[in-house]
Amino acid sequence: RSSDLSGSLTYRSEGEARPTLTGDVESTLLQFRDLGTLIGADEPGEREAGEARPPAGRVLPTVPFDVEHWKAMDADVHFTGKRVVRDRELPISDVDTRVRMQNAVLTLDPLTFGMAGGTVKSSIRIDANASPPAGKASLEAGGLELKRLFEKVDGLSDSLGRVGGDVKLAGRGKSLAGILGSSDGALRLLMTDGRVSETLMEEAGLNIANVAISKMKGDQQIEIDCAAAAFTVKDGVAKSDLFVFDTENALIDIDGAIDLGEERVDLTLHPHTKGLRVFSLRSPLHVDGSFEHLD
């Protein structure tokens, strides 16, 4: 399952202030770890013996950028990839990007790819002349299928609906995790015309008696009228400005924050039932924990 690469590259060094690499490269299957030396991302289990590992429970890439290599050469390479694998359950497809390195400034612009049945258009810029490096990223996603995003989550794996949104972040750090952990910006998400497990919504709304009833009659799919979220990000902490989940029988308001630096989630769900319920606690539900383990 190794990566395959083909194409043509030209390396020029004579008469240049720095060597320059140009060309076109394509791949049918690319393992994400093979990009690690460039963007600072690796796969657990693929490190050399004795090599430093990220702290336990961390999921964002912590490998430092190799800025000395960035300063040693310029590049302008067009890359296309049919399938890029990091997470086996959520591979990236149809990657198309122009990778440029100019005077220690790395850009991937444009960077487009397919994921979860949808399309992501983005732009990334990292300036290694700053100390620590300064990074900016913008992303627009559309048509991502809910069930493919959460294939392993009970109640969501059979759900219908598509998700879209946009993200704009800027920060400074020696790795991707460092940049995100210090970033400022905003993110927005929107889903319409979806369906979700009735049992899942009853559990989220803490309607204990109705959970038992829905389990006895068999889980049903209920309509999602709208799901929307807007976060403002400051110093790596995304605080909820708007976060609602509205279905035909429940409305859930969500507030709290997501700490990108500490990789922790601290959200409170406030359920409001619609119509008649056998019994409802209507109590807030607290979601807390690391990106890797939520409670």
Short mmCIF file of N, CA, C and O in Angstrom, two decimals, residues 17-93:
data_model
loop_
_atom_site.label_atom_id
_atom_site.label_comp_id
_atom_site.label_asym_id
_atom_site.label_seq_id
_atom_site.Cartn_x
_atom_site.Cartn_y
_atom_site.Cartn_z
N ALA A 17 19.84 32.07 -7.49
CA ALA A 17 20.14 32.38 -6.09
C ALA A 17 19.91 31.15 -5.22
O ALA A 17 20.65 30.89 -4.28
N ARG A 18 18.87 30.43 -5.55
CA ARG A 18 18.57 29.15 -4.89
C ARG A 18 18.16 28.15 -5.97
O ARG A 18 17.59 28.54 -6.99
N PRO A 19 18.40 26.87 -5.73
CA PRO A 19 17.93 25.87 -6.68
C PRO A 19 16.41 25.95 -6.82
O PRO A 19 15.70 26.34 -5.88
N THR A 20 15.90 25.58 -8.00
CA THR A 20 14.46 25.65 -8.27
C THR A 20 13.97 24.31 -8.81
O THR A 20 14.60 23.73 -9.70
N LEU A 21 12.82 23.86 -8.27
CA LEU A 21 12.21 22.62 -8.72
C LEU A 21 10.85 22.95 -9.34
O LEU A 21 10.01 23.59 -8.69
N THR A 22 10.63 22.53 -10.57
CA THR A 22 9.36 22.78 -11.24
C THR A 22 8.87 21.50 -11.90
O THR A 22 9.65 20.58 -12.17
N GLY A 23 7.56 21.44 -12.18
CA GLY A 23 7.05 20.29 -12.90
C GLY A 23 5.63 19.94 -12.55
O GLY A 23 4.91 20.70 -11.87
N ASP A 24 5.21 18.76 -13.02
CA ASP A 24 3.87 18.23 -12.79
C ASP A 24 3.99 16.81 -12.26
O ASP A 24 4.75 16.00 -12.81
N VAL A 25 3.23 16.53 -11.20
CA VAL A 25 3.25 15.20 -10.58
C VAL A 25 1.81 14.74 -10.38
O VAL A 25 0.94 15.53 -10.01
N GLU A 26 1.58 13.45 -10.62
CA GLU A 26 0.25 12.89 -10.37
C GLU A 26 0.39 11.57 -9.63
O GLU A 26 1.44 10.92 -9.65
N SER A 27 -0.68 11.20 -8.95
CA SER A 27 -0.67 9.98 -8.14
C SER A 27 -2.04 9.32 -8.20
O SER A 27 -3.07 10.00 -8.20
N THR A 28 -2.04 7.98 -8.25
CA THR A 28 -3.28 7.22 -8.14
C THR A 28 -3.61 6.96 -6.68
O THR A 28 -4.75 7.07 -6.25
N LEU A 29 -2.59 6.65 -5.88
CA LEU A 29 -2.75 6.43 -4.44
C LEU A 29 -1.57 7.05 -3.71
O LEU A 29 -0.42 6.70 -3.97
N LEU A 30 -1.85 7.98 -2.80
CA LEU A 30 -0.81 8.64 -2.02
C LEU A 30 -1.13 8.51 -0.55
O LEU A 30 -2.20 8.90 -0.10
N GLN A 31 -0.21 7.94 0.22
CA GLN A 31 -0.36 7.87 1.66
C GLN A 31 -0.01 9.24 2.24
O GLN A 31 1.03 9.82 1.96
N PHE A 32 -0.90 9.76 3.08
CA PHE A 32 -0.74 11.10 3.62
C PHE A 32 0.58 11.27 4.36
O PHE A 32 1.17 12.34 4.36
N ARG A 33 1.06 10.20 4.99
CA ARG A 33 2.31 10.30 5.75
C ARG A 33 3.49 10.68 4.86
O ARG A 33 4.47 11.25 5.33
N ASP A 34 3.39 10.39 3.54
CA ASP A 34 4.49 10.71 2.65
C ASP A 34 4.61 12.20 2.39
O ASP A 34 5.59 12.65 1.81
N LEU A 35 3.61 12.98 2.82
CA LEU A 35 3.69 14.43 2.74
C LEU A 35 4.23 15.04 4.02
O LEU A 35 4.41 16.25 4.12
N GLY A 36 4.51 14.20 5.01
CA GLY A 36 4.84 14.67 6.35
C GLY A 36 6.05 15.58 6.43
O GLY A 36 6.07 16.55 7.18
N THR A 37 7.08 15.27 5.66
CA THR A 37 8.29 16.09 5.74
C THR A 37 8.06 17.49 5.22
O THR A 37 8.79 18.42 5.55
N LEU A 38 7.02 17.67 4.41
CA LEU A 38 6.73 19.00 3.87
C LEU A 38 5.81 19.79 4.77
O LEU A 38 6.08 20.94 5.10
N ILE A 39 4.68 19.18 5.19
CA ILE A 39 3.66 19.95 5.91
C ILE A 39 3.61 19.64 7.39
O ILE A 39 2.79 20.19 8.12
N GLY A 40 4.46 18.73 7.88
CA GLY A 40 4.50 18.47 9.31
C GLY A 40 3.37 17.60 9.79
O GLY A 40 2.76 17.88 10.82
N ALA A 41 3.05 16.56 9.08
CA ALA A 41 2.00 15.63 9.48
C ALA A 41 2.53 14.22 9.33
O ALA A 41 3.14 13.89 8.32
N ASP A 42 2.31 13.38 10.34
CA ASP A 42 2.77 12.01 10.25
C ASP A 42 1.70 11.08 10.75
O ASP A 42 0.69 11.50 11.28
N GLU A 43 1.93 9.78 10.56
CA GLU A 43 1.00 8.77 11.00
C GLU A 43 1.58 8.02 12.19
O GLU A 43 2.75 7.64 12.17
N PRO A 44 0.79 7.78 13.24
CA PRO A 44 1.27 6.97 14.35
C PRO A 44 1.74 5.62 13.84
O PRO A 44 1.14 5.00 12.98
N GLY A 45 2.88 5.18 14.38
CA GLY A 45 3.40 3.89 13.98
C GLY A 45 4.36 3.97 12.81
O GLY A 45 5.02 3.00 12.46
N GLU A 46 4.46 5.16 12.16
CA GLU A 46 5.34 5.30 11.01
C GLU A 46 6.62 6.04 11.35
O GLU A 46 7.43 6.29 10.50
N ARG A 47 6.82 6.43 12.63
CA ARG A 47 8.00 7.17 13.01
C ARG A 47 9.18 6.24 13.23
O ARG A 47 9.02 5.07 13.54
N GLU A 48 10.35 6.79 13.09
CA GLU A 48 11.55 6.02 13.36
C GLU A 48 11.69 5.78 14.85
O GLU A 48 11.16 6.52 15.67
N ALA A 49 12.43 4.72 15.19
CA ALA A 49 12.63 4.39 16.60
C ALA A 49 13.33 5.55 17.30
O ALA A 49 14.30 6.11 16.80
N GLY A 50 12.81 5.94 18.45
CA GLY A 50 13.40 7.01 19.23
C GLY A 50 12.95 8.40 18.83
O GLY A 50 13.29 9.38 19.48
N GLU A 51 12.18 8.51 17.75
CA GLU A 51 11.72 9.82 17.30
C GLU A 51 10.63 10.34 18.23
O GLU A 51 9.79 9.57 18.71
N ALA A 52 10.64 11.64 18.49
CA ALA A 52 9.67 12.24 19.40
C ALA A 52 8.25 12.05 18.90
O ALA A 52 7.97 12.18 17.71
N ARG A 53 7.33 11.74 19.81
CA ARG A 53 5.94 11.55 19.47
C ARG A 53 5.11 12.68 20.07
O ARG A 53 5.50 13.28 21.06
N PRO A 54 3.97 12.98 19.46
CA PRO A 54 3.12 14.04 20.03
C PRO A 54 2.57 13.61 21.37
O PRO A 54 2.51 12.41 21.68
N PRO A 55 2.16 14.55 22.21
CA PRO A 55 1.60 14.20 23.52
C PRO A 55 0.41 13.27 23.37
O PRO A 55 -0.33 13.33 22.38
N ALA A 56 0.21 12.42 24.37
CA ALA A 56 -0.90 11.48 24.35
C ALA A 56 -2.23 12.21 24.22
O ALA A 56 -2.45 13.24 24.85
N GLY A 57 -3.12 11.68 23.40
CA GLY A 57 -4.43 12.26 23.22
C GLY A 57 -4.50 13.36 22.19
O GLY A 57 -5.59 13.88 21.92
N ARG A 58 -3.38 13.73 21.58
CA ARG A 58 -3.38 14.79 20.58
C ARG A 58 -3.68 14.20 19.19
O ARG A 58 -3.23 13.10 18.87
N VAL A 59 -4.41 14.96 18.38
CA VAL A 59 -4.72 14.49 17.04
C VAL A 59 -4.20 15.44 15.95
O VAL A 59 -4.00 15.01 14.82
N LEU A 60 -3.99 16.71 16.27
CA LEU A 60 -3.47 17.65 15.29
C LEU A 60 -1.97 17.44 15.09
O LEU A 60 -1.25 17.15 16.05
N PRO A 61 -1.47 17.56 13.86
CA PRO A 61 -0.05 17.32 13.56
C PRO A 61 0.87 18.25 14.34
O PRO A 61 0.73 19.47 14.28
N THR A 62 1.83 17.67 15.06
CA THR A 62 2.74 18.46 15.90
C THR A 62 4.18 18.45 15.40
O THR A 62 5.05 19.08 16.01
N VAL A 63 4.45 17.75 14.30
CA VAL A 63 5.81 17.68 13.77
C VAL A 63 6.23 19.07 13.28
O VAL A 63 5.52 19.68 12.48
N PRO A 64 7.37 19.60 13.72
CA PRO A 64 7.79 20.95 13.32
C PRO A 64 8.06 21.05 11.82
O PRO A 64 8.51 20.09 11.18
N PHE A 65 7.77 22.21 11.25
CA PHE A 65 8.11 22.47 9.86
C PHE A 65 9.63 22.47 9.70
O PHE A 65 10.35 23.00 10.56
N ASP A 66 10.12 21.92 8.60
CA ASP A 66 11.55 21.90 8.33
C ASP A 66 11.92 23.17 7.56
O ASP A 66 12.16 23.16 6.36
N VAL A 67 11.95 24.28 8.28
CA VAL A 67 12.08 25.57 7.63
C VAL A 67 13.45 25.76 6.96
O VAL A 67 13.57 26.52 6.00
N GLU A 68 14.48 25.08 7.45
CA GLU A 68 15.79 25.22 6.82
C GLU A 68 15.77 24.67 5.40
O GLU A 68 16.40 25.24 4.50
N HIS A 69 15.06 23.59 5.18
CA HIS A 69 14.91 23.06 3.83
C HIS A 69 14.08 24.01 2.97
O HIS A 69 14.33 24.16 1.77
N TRP A 70 13.10 24.66 3.57
CA TRP A 70 12.28 25.60 2.82
C TRP A 70 13.12 26.77 2.30
O TRP A 70 12.88 27.27 1.21
N LYS A 71 14.10 27.19 3.10
CA LYS A 71 14.93 28.33 2.73
C LYS A 71 16.01 27.95 1.72
O LYS A 71 16.64 28.83 1.13
N ALA A 72 16.23 26.65 1.52
CA ALA A 72 17.32 26.19 0.66
C ALA A 72 16.92 26.08 -0.80
O ALA A 72 17.79 26.02 -1.68
N MET A 73 15.61 26.05 -1.11
CA MET A 73 15.19 25.81 -2.49
C MET A 73 13.81 26.40 -2.75
O MET A 73 12.97 26.48 -1.84
N ASP A 74 13.58 26.83 -3.98
CA ASP A 74 12.27 27.27 -4.42
C ASP A 74 11.62 26.16 -5.24
O ASP A 74 12.31 25.26 -5.75
N ALA A 75 10.31 26.22 -5.37
CA ALA A 75 9.61 25.18 -6.12
C ALA A 75 8.30 25.71 -6.68
O ALA A 75 7.70 26.64 -6.13
N ASP A 76 7.87 25.10 -7.76
CA ASP A 76 6.56 25.39 -8.36
C ASP A 76 6.10 24.11 -9.04
O ASP A 76 6.51 23.79 -10.17
N VAL A 77 5.26 23.35 -8.33
CA VAL A 77 4.86 22.02 -8.79
C VAL A 77 3.35 21.89 -8.79
O VAL A 77 2.69 22.24 -7.80
N HIS A 78 2.81 21.40 -9.88
CA HIS A 78 1.37 21.11 -9.98
C HIS A 78 1.16 19.65 -9.62
O HIS A 78 1.76 18.76 -10.22
N PHE A 79 0.29 19.39 -8.62
CA PHE A 79 0.05 18.02 -8.17
C PHE A 79 -1.42 17.65 -8.32
O PHE A 79 -2.32 18.43 -7.96
N THR A 80 -1.68 16.46 -8.86
CA THR A 80 -3.03 15.90 -8.89
C THR A 80 -2.97 14.50 -8.31
O THR A 80 -2.03 13.74 -8.57
N GLY A 81 -3.96 14.16 -7.50
CA GLY A 81 -4.00 12.85 -6.86
C GLY A 81 -5.39 12.28 -6.88
O GLY A 81 -6.36 12.96 -6.50
N LYS A 82 -5.53 11.04 -7.34
CA LYS A 82 -6.84 10.41 -7.39
C LYS A 82 -7.34 10.04 -6.01
O LYS A 82 -8.53 10.20 -5.71
N ARG A 83 -6.45 9.58 -5.14
CA ARG A 83 -6.87 9.13 -3.81
C ARG A 83 -5.72 9.36 -2.83
O ARG A 83 -4.61 8.88 -3.04
N VAL A 84 -6.00 10.11 -1.77
CA VAL A 84 -5.02 10.38 -0.71
C VAL A 84 -5.57 9.83 0.59
O VAL A 84 -6.68 10.18 0.99
N VAL A 85 -4.81 8.96 1.24
CA VAL A 85 -5.31 8.24 2.41
C VAL A 85 -4.56 8.66 3.66
O VAL A 85 -3.35 8.54 3.75
N ARG A 86 -5.30 9.17 4.63
CA ARG A 86 -4.78 9.31 5.99
C ARG A 86 -5.68 8.51 6.92
O ARG A 86 -5.24 7.67 7.67
N ASP A 87 -6.98 8.82 6.88
CA ASP A 87 -7.98 8.08 7.65
C ASP A 87 -8.63 7.08 6.70
O ASP A 87 -9.23 7.45 5.70
N ARG A 88 -8.52 5.80 7.01
CA ARG A 88 -9.05 4.78 6.11
C ARG A 88 -10.54 4.95 5.88
O ARG A 88 -11.07 4.60 4.83
N GLU A 89 -11.26 5.47 6.90
CA GLU A 89 -12.70 5.60 6.79
C GLU A 89 -13.11 6.87 6.03
O GLU A 89 -14.25 7.01 5.63
N LEU A 90 -12.19 7.80 5.86
CA LEU A 90 -12.56 9.06 5.21
C LEU A 90 -11.42 9.52 4.28
O LEU A 90 -10.75 10.51 4.54
N PRO A 91 -11.20 8.78 3.19
CA PRO A 91 -10.13 9.16 2.28
C PRO A 91 -10.46 10.43 1.51
O PRO A 91 -11.62 10.80 1.34
N ILE A 92 -9.42 11.11 1.06
CA ILE A 92 -9.55 12.31 0.24
C ILE A 92 -9.36 11.89 -1.21
O ILE A 92 -8.51 11.06 -1.52
N SER A 93 -10.14 12.47 -2.10
CA SER A 93 -10.05 12.08 -3.51
C SER A 93 -9.91 13.31 -4.40
O SER A 93 -10.20 14.44 -3.99
#
